mmCIF file of C-alpha atoms in Angstrom:
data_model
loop_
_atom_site.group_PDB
_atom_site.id
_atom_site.type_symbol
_atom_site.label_atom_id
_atom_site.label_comp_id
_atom_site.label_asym_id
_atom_site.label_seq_id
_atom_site.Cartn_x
_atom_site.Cartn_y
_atom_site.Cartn_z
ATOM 1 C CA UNK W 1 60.254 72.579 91.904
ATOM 2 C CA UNK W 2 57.124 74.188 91.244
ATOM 3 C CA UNK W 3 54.042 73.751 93.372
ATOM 4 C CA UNK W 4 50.216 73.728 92.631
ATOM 5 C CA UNK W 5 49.884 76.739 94.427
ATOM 6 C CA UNK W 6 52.770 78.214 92.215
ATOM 7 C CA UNK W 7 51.006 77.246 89.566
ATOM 8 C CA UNK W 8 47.405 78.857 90.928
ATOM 9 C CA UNK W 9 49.081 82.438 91.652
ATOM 10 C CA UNK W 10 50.779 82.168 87.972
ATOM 11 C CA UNK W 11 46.962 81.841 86.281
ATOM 12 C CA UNK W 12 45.493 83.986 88.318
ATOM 13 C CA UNK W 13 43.009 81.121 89.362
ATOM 14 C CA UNK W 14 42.245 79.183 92.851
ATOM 15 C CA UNK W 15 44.115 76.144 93.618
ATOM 16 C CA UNK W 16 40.897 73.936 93.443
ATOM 17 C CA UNK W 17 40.616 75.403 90.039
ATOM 18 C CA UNK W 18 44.101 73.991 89.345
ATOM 19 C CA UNK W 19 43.391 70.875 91.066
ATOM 20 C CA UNK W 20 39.947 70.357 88.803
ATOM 21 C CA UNK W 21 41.607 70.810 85.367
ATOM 22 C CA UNK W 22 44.756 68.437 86.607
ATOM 23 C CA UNK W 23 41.860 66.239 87.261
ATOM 24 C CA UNK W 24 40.409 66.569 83.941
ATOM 25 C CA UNK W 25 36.668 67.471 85.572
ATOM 26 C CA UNK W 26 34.714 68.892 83.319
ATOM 27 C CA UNK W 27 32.906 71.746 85.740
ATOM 28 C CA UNK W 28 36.430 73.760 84.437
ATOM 29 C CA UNK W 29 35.449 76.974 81.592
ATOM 30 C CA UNK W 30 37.457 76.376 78.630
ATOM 31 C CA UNK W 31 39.213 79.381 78.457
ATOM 32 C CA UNK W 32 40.393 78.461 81.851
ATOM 33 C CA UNK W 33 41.656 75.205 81.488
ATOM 34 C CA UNK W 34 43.772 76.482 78.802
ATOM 35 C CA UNK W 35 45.192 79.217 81.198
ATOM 36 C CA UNK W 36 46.443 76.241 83.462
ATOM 37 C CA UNK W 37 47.456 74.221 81.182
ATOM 38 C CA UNK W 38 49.328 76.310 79.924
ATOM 39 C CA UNK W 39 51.234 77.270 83.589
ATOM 40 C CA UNK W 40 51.083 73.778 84.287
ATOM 41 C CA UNK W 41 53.760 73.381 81.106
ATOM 42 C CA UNK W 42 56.211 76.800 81.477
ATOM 43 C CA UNK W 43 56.421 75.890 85.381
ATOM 44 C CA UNK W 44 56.880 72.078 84.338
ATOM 45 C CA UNK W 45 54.896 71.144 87.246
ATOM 46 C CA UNK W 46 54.062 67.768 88.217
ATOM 47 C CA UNK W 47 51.149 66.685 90.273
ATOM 48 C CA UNK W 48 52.557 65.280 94.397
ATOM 49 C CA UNK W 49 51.138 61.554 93.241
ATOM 50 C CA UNK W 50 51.746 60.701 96.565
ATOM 51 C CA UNK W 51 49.635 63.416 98.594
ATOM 52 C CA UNK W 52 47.005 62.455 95.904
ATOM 53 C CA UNK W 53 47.054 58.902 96.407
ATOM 54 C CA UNK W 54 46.234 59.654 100.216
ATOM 55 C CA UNK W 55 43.445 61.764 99.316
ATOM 56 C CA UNK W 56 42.169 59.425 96.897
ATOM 57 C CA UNK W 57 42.987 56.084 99.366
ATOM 58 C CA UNK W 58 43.649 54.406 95.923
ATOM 59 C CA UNK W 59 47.441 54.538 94.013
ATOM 60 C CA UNK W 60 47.996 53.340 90.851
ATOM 61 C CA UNK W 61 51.647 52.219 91.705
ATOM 62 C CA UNK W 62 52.778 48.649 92.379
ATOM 63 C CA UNK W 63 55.758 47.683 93.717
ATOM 64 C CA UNK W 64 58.194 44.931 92.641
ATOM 65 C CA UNK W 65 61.063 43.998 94.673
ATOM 66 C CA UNK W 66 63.382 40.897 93.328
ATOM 67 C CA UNK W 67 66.198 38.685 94.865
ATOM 68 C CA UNK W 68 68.877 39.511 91.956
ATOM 69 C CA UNK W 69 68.124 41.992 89.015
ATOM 70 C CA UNK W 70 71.200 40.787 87.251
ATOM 71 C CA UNK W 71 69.812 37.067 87.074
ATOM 72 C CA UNK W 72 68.013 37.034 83.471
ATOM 73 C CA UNK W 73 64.878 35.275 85.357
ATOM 74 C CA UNK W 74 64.020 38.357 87.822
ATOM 75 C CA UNK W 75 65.088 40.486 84.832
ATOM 76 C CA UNK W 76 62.094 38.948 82.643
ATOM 77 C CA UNK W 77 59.733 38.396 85.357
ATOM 78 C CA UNK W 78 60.317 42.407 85.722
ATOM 79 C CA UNK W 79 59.394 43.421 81.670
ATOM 80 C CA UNK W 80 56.167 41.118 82.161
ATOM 81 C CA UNK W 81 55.008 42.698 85.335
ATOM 82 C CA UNK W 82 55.730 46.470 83.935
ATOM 83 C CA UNK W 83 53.991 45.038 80.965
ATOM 84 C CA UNK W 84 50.824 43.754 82.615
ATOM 85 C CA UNK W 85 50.350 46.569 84.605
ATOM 86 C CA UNK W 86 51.250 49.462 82.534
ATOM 87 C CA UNK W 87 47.738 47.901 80.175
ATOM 88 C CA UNK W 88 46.278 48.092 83.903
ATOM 89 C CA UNK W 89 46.879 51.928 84.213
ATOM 90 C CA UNK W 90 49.649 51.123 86.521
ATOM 91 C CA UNK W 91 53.217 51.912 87.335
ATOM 92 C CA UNK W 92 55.766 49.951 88.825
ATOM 93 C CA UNK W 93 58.202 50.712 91.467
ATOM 94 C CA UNK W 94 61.066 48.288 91.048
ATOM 95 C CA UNK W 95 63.667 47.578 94.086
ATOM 96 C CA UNK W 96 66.690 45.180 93.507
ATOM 97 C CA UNK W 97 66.995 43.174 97.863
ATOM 98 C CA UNK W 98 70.176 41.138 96.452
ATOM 99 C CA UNK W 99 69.325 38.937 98.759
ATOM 100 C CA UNK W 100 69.744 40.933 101.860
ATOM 101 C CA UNK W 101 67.084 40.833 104.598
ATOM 102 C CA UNK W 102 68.303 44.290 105.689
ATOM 103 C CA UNK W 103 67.666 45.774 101.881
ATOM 104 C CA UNK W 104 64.663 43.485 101.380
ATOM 105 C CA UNK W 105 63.180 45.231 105.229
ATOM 106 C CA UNK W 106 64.242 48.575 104.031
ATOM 107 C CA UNK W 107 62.129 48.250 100.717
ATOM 108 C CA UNK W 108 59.499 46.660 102.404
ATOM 109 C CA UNK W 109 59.182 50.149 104.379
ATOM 110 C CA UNK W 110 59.855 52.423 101.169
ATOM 111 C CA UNK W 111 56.952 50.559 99.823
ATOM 112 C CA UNK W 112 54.785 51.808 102.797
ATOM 113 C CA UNK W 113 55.686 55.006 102.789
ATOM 114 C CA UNK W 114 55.219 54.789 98.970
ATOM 115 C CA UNK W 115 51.427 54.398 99.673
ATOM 116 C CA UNK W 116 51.861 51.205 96.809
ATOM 117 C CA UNK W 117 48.351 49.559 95.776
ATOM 118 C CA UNK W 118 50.554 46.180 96.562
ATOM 119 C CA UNK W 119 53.720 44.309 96.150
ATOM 120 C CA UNK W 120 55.071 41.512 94.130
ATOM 121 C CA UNK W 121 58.346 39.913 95.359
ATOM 122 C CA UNK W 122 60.341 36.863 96.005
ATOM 123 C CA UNK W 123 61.038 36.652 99.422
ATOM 124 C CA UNK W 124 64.675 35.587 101.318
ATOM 125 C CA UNK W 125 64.959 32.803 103.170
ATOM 126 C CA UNK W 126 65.119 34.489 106.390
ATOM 127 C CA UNK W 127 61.971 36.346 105.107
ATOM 128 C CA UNK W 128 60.190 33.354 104.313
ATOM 129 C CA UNK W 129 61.130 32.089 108.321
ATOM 130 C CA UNK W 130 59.976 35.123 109.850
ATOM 131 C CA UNK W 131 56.674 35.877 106.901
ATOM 132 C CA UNK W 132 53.613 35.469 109.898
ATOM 133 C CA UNK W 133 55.335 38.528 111.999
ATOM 134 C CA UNK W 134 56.090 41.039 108.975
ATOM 135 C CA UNK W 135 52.412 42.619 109.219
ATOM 136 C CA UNK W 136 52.078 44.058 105.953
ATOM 137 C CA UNK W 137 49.541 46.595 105.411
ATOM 138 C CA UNK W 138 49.411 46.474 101.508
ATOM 139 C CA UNK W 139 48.597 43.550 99.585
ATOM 140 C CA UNK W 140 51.363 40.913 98.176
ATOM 141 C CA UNK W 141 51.785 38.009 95.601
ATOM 142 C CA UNK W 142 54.876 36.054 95.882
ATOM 143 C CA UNK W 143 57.286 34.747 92.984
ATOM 144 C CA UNK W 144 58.989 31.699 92.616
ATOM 145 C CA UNK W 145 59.562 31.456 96.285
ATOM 146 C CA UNK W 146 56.799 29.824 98.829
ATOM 147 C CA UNK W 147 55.732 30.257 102.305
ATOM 148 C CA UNK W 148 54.213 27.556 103.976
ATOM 149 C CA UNK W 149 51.079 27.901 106.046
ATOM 150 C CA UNK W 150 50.592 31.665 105.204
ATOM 151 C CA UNK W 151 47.525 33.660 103.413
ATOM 152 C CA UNK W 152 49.350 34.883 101.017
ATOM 153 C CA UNK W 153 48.969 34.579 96.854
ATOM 154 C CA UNK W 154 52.042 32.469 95.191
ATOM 155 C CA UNK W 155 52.944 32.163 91.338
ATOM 156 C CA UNK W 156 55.708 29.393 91.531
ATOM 157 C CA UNK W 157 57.396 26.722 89.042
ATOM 158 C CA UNK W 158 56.684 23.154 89.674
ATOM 159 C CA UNK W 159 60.658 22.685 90.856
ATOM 160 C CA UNK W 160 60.636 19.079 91.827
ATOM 161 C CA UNK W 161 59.107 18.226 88.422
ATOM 162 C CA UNK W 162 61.675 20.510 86.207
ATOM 163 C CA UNK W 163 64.771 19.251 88.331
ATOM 164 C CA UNK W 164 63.719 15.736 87.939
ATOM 165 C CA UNK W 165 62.964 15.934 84.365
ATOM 166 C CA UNK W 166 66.293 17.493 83.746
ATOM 167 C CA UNK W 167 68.241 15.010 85.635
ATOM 168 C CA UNK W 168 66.216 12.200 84.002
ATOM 169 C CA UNK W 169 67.312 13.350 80.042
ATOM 170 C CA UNK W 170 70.887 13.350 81.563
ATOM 171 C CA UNK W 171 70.389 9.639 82.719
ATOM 172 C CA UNK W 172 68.844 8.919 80.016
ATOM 173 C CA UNK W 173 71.916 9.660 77.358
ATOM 174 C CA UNK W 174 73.984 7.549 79.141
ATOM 175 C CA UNK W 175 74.994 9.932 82.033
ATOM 176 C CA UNK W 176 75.446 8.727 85.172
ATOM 177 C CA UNK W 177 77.997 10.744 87.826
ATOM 178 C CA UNK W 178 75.947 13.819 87.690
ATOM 179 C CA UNK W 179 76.707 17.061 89.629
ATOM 180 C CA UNK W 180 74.206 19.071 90.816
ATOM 181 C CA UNK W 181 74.793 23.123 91.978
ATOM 182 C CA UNK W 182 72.505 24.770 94.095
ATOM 183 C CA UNK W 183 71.631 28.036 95.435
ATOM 184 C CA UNK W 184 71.704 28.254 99.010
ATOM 185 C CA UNK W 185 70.408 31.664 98.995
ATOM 186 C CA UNK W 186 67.123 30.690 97.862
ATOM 187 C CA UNK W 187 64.265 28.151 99.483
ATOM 188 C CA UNK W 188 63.490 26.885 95.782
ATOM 189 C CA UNK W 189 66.664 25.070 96.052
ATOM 190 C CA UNK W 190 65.295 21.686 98.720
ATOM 191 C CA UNK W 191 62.675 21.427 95.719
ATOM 192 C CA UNK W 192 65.046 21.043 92.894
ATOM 193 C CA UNK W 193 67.325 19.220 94.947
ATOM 194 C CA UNK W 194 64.451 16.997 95.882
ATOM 195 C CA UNK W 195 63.726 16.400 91.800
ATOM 196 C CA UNK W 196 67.106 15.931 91.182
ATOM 197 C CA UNK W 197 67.713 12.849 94.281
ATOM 198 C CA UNK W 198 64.175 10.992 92.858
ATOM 199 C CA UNK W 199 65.212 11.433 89.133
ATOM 200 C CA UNK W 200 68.506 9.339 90.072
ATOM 201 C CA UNK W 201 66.845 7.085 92.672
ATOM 202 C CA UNK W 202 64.659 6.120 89.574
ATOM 203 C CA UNK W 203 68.040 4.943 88.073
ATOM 204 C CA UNK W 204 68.998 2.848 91.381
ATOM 205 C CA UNK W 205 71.944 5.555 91.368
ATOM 206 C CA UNK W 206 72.846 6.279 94.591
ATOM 207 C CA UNK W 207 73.122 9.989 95.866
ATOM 208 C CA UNK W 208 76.557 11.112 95.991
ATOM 209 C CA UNK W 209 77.241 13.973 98.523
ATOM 210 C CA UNK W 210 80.443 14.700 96.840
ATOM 211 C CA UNK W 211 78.980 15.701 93.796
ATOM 212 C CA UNK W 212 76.477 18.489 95.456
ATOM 213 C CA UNK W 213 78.049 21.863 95.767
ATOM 214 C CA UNK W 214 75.496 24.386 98.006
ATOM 215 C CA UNK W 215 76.434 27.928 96.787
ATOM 216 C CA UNK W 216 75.588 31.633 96.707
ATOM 217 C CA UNK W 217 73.959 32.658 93.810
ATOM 218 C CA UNK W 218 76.771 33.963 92.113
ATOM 219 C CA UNK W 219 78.563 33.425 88.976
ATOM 220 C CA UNK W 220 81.522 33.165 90.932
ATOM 221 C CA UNK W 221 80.279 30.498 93.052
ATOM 222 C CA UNK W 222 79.139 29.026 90.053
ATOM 223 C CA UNK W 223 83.317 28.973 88.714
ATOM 224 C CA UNK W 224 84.652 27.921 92.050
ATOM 225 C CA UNK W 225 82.357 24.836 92.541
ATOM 226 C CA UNK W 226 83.126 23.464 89.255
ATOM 227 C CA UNK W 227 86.833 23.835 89.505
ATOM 228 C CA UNK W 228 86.180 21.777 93.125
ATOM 229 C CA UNK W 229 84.153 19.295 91.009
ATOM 230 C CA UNK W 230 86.729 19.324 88.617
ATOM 231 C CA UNK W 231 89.753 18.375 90.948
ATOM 232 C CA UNK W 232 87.883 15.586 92.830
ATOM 233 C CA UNK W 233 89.238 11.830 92.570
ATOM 234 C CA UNK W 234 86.784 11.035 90.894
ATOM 235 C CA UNK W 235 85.167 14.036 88.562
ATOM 236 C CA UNK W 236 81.524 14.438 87.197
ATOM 237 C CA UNK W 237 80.494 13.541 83.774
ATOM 238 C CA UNK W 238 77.293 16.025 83.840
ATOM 239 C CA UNK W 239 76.901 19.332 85.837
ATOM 240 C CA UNK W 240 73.312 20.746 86.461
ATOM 241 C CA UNK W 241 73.186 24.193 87.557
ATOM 242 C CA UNK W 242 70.314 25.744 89.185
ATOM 243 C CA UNK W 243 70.325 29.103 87.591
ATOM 244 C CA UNK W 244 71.873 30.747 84.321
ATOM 245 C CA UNK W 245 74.651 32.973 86.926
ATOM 246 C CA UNK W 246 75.886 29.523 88.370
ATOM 247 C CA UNK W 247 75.268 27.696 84.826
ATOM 248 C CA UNK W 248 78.024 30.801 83.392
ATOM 249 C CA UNK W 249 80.142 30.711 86.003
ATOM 250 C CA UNK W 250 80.369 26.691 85.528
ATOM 251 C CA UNK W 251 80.920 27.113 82.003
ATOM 252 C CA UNK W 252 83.807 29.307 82.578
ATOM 253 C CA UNK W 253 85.175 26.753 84.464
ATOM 254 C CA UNK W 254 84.716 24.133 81.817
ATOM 255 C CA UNK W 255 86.143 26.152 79.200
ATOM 256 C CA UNK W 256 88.972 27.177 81.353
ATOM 257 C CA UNK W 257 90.350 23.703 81.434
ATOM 258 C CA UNK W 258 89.531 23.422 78.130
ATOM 259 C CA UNK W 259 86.836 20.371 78.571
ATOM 260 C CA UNK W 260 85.101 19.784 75.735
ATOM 261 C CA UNK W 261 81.220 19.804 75.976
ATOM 262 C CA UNK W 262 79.414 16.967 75.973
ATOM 263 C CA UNK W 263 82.522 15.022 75.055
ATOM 264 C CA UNK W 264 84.305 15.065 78.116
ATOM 265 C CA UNK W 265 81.295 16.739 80.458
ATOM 266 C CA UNK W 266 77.664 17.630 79.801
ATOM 267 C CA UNK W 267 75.966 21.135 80.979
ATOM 268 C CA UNK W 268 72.410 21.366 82.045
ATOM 269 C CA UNK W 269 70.372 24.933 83.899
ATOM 270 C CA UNK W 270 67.586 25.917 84.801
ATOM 271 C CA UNK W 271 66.690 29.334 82.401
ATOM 272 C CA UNK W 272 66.834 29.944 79.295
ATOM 273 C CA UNK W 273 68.784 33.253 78.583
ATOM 274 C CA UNK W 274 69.692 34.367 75.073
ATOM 275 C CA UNK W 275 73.347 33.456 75.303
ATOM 276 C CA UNK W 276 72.674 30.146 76.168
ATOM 277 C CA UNK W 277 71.167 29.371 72.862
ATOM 278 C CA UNK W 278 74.256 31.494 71.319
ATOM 279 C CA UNK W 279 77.087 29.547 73.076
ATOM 280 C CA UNK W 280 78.598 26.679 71.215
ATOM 281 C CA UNK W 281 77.354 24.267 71.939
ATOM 282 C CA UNK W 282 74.327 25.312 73.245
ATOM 283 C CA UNK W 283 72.858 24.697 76.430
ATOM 284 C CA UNK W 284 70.186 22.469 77.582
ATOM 285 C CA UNK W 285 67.852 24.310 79.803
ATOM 286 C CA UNK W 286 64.788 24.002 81.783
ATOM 287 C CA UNK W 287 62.559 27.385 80.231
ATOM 288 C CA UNK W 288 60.974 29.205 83.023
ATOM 289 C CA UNK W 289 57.378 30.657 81.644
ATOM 290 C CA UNK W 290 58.435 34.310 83.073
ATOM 291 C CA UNK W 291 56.327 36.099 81.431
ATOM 292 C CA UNK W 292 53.447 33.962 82.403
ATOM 293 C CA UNK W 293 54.818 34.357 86.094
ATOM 294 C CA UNK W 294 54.573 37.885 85.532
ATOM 295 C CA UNK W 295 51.169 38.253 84.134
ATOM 296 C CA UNK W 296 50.017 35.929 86.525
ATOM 297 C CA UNK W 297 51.493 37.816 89.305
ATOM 298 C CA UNK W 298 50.225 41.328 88.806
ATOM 299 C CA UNK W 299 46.431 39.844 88.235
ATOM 300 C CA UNK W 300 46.315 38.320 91.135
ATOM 301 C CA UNK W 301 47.673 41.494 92.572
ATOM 302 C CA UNK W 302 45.257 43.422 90.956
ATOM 303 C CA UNK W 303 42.574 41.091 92.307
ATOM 304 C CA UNK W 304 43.713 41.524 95.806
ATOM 305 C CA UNK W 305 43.617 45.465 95.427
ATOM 306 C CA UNK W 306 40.101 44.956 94.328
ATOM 307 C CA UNK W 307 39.172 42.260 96.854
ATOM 308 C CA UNK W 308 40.809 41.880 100.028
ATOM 309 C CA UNK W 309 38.982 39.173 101.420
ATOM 310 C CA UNK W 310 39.147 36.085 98.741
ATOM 311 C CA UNK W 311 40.674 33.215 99.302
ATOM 312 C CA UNK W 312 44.185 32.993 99.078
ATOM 313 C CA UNK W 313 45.299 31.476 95.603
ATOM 314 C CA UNK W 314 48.511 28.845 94.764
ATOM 315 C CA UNK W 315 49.261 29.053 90.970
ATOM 316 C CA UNK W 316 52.142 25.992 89.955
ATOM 317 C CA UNK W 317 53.556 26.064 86.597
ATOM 318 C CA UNK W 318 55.490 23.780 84.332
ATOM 319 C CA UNK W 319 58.973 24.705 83.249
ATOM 320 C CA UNK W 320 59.598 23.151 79.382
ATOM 321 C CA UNK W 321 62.689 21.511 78.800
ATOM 322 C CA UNK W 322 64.705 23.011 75.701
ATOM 323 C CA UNK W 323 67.264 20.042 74.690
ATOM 324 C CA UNK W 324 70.349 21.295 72.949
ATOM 325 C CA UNK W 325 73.843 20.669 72.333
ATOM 326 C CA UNK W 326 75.100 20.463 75.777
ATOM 327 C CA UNK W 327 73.792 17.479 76.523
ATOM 328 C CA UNK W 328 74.428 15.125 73.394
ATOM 329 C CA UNK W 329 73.961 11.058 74.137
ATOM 330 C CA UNK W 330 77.351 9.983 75.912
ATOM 331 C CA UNK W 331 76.863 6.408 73.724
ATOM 332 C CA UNK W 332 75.387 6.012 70.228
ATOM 333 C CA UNK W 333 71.979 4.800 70.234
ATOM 334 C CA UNK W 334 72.465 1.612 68.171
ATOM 335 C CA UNK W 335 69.240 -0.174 68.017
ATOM 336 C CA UNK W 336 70.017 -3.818 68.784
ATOM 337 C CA UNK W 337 68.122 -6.690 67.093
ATOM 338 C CA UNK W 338 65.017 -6.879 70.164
ATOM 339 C CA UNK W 339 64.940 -3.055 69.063
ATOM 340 C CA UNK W 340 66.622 -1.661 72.411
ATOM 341 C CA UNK W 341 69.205 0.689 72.557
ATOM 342 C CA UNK W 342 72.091 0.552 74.516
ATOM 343 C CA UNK W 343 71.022 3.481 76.825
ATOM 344 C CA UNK W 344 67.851 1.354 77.680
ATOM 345 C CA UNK W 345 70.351 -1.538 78.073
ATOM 346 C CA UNK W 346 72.327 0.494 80.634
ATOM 347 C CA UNK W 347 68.999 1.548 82.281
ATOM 348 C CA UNK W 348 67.926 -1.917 82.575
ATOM 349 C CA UNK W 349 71.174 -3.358 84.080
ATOM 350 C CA UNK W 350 70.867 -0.354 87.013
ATOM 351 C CA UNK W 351 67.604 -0.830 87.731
ATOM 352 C CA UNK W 352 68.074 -4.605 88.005
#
């Protein structure tokens, strides 16, 4: 690999000379500049960005690490962040933790030695536990997972809301022994299990342990806790997944045993990926705004680079519920002659 001196001795010029027309000063002769250039391109040489960005104290690299590439929601997250910062003058150096502490620790470090402007990433739990004692020397935004108590900027979805609302169309046509999936591997899942035990405590439905299934966030998981569901004495007539890998490997499941959907069981997720608008039928969803997470994310990034000492910021936003297919009414809405319908009728008779 050539080197800036390589490329000096080659022109016949100084390496300061070499460093001024990389730096596109304009205290450079023409005639020279061309010379360079012109090195620059047989010896393919490229600039150490790294030695730079210590000279400079300033690098135009960010860093993104995420929990799970594969899941469609890091995957988007990732495009909008690339996306906001490459308009910024910015690259981004993407690392995939898989939620591993030891890989999440390891990138952590490769970020530092990276000399990154800051980092955007959603955190493990055991990350989250131990945040205070990390003693980070770049700046950092969090996504979709929070830490409590700690000075740190957080882009996350309103989970208690978008679990509760999702439970709540469920109950509303005319399902009632709803199983929920979680992922254990990340701290978002006590909120949307929280918006998921209020939506059916609305109903006066109590919360049935059975039907909870605490998994890795795996599509696997996803297949082996519906088959569970599946076999139980007494089976669920809706399954809500927490995220599109456990929503596919539930659907697998479903189709395995050859259970038609909504007829026999309803499917509900959290994220809207393009194959669950594809699949017949398709699948209700809570829509994470990922590329407002994104966008969000790398300003306030940006805004930290440029001032370390504001305030800390918390930015909350609204998932959108996309109804499809999945989740037809169990019972037909006949109006009834005080204009109810029998799904208000069934509310009613819980709630009293």
């Amino acid at each position: 690999m050539a080197t800036i001196k390589d490329v000096a001795e080659a022109a016949g010029v100084s390496i300061a000379t070499v460093s001024r027309v990389l730096s596109n000063r304009s205290n450079v002769r023409p005639e020279l500049r061309e010379r360079v250039l012109e090195v620059v391109k047989e010896l393919s040489y490229r600039p150490n960005l790294v030695a730079r960005n210590l000279r400079s104290q300033q690098s135009k690299t960010l860093g993104l690490i995420v929990s799970d590439i594969r899941n469609p929601f890091f995957t988007s997250i990732s495009r909008a962040v690339e996306d906001a910062a490459y308009e910024q003058g910015y690259s981004v150096l993407l690392c995939n933790a898989d939620e591993s502490p030891e890989k999440e620790t390891l990138y952590l470090n490769l970020m530092q030695d990276e000399n990154v402007a800051g980092v955007i990433f959603s955190p493990t739990r055991q990350t989250i536990a131990n945040f205070k004692n990390l003693h980070l020397e770049f700046p950092i935004v969090l996504i979709d997972r929070s830490v409590k108590g700690g000075e740190v900027d957080m882009v996350m979805l309103d989970n208690v809301s978008a679990t509760h609302q999702l439970t709540t169309h469920l109950l509303e046509n005319g399902y009632r022994r709803i199983a929920a999936i979680f992922d254990t591997a990340a701290s978002t899942a006590l909120e949307r299990r929280k918006g998921y035990e209020e939506a059916l405590q609305s109903y006066n439905l109590p919360v049935t342990t059975n039907l909870i299934k605490n998994v890795a966030h795996k599509l696997e998981a996803g297949y082996t806790a519906t088959l569970d569901l599946l076999d139980a004495s007494q089976p669920p007539d809706a399954i809500l997944t927490a995220n599109s890998l456990l929503c596919a490997g539930a659907l697998t499941a479903l189709r395995e045993r050859n259970l038609a959907i909504p007829d026999k069981i309803a499917l509900v997720s959290f994220d809207d990926t393009t194959w669950a608008a594809l699949v017949q039928p398709a699948i209700t969803v809570i829509a994470q705004p990922t590329d407002e997470i994104g966008k969000t994310a790398t300003e306030l990034l940006l805004q930290r680079v440029a001032d370390s000492k504001r305030s800390a910021r918390k930015v909350i936003l609204q998932g959108q519920l996309v109804i499809r297919g999945s989740s037809a009414p169990r019972f037909s809405l006949v109006a009834y002659e005080d204009n109810t319908s029998l799904i208000s009728r069934v509310k009613a008779a819980n709630q009293g």
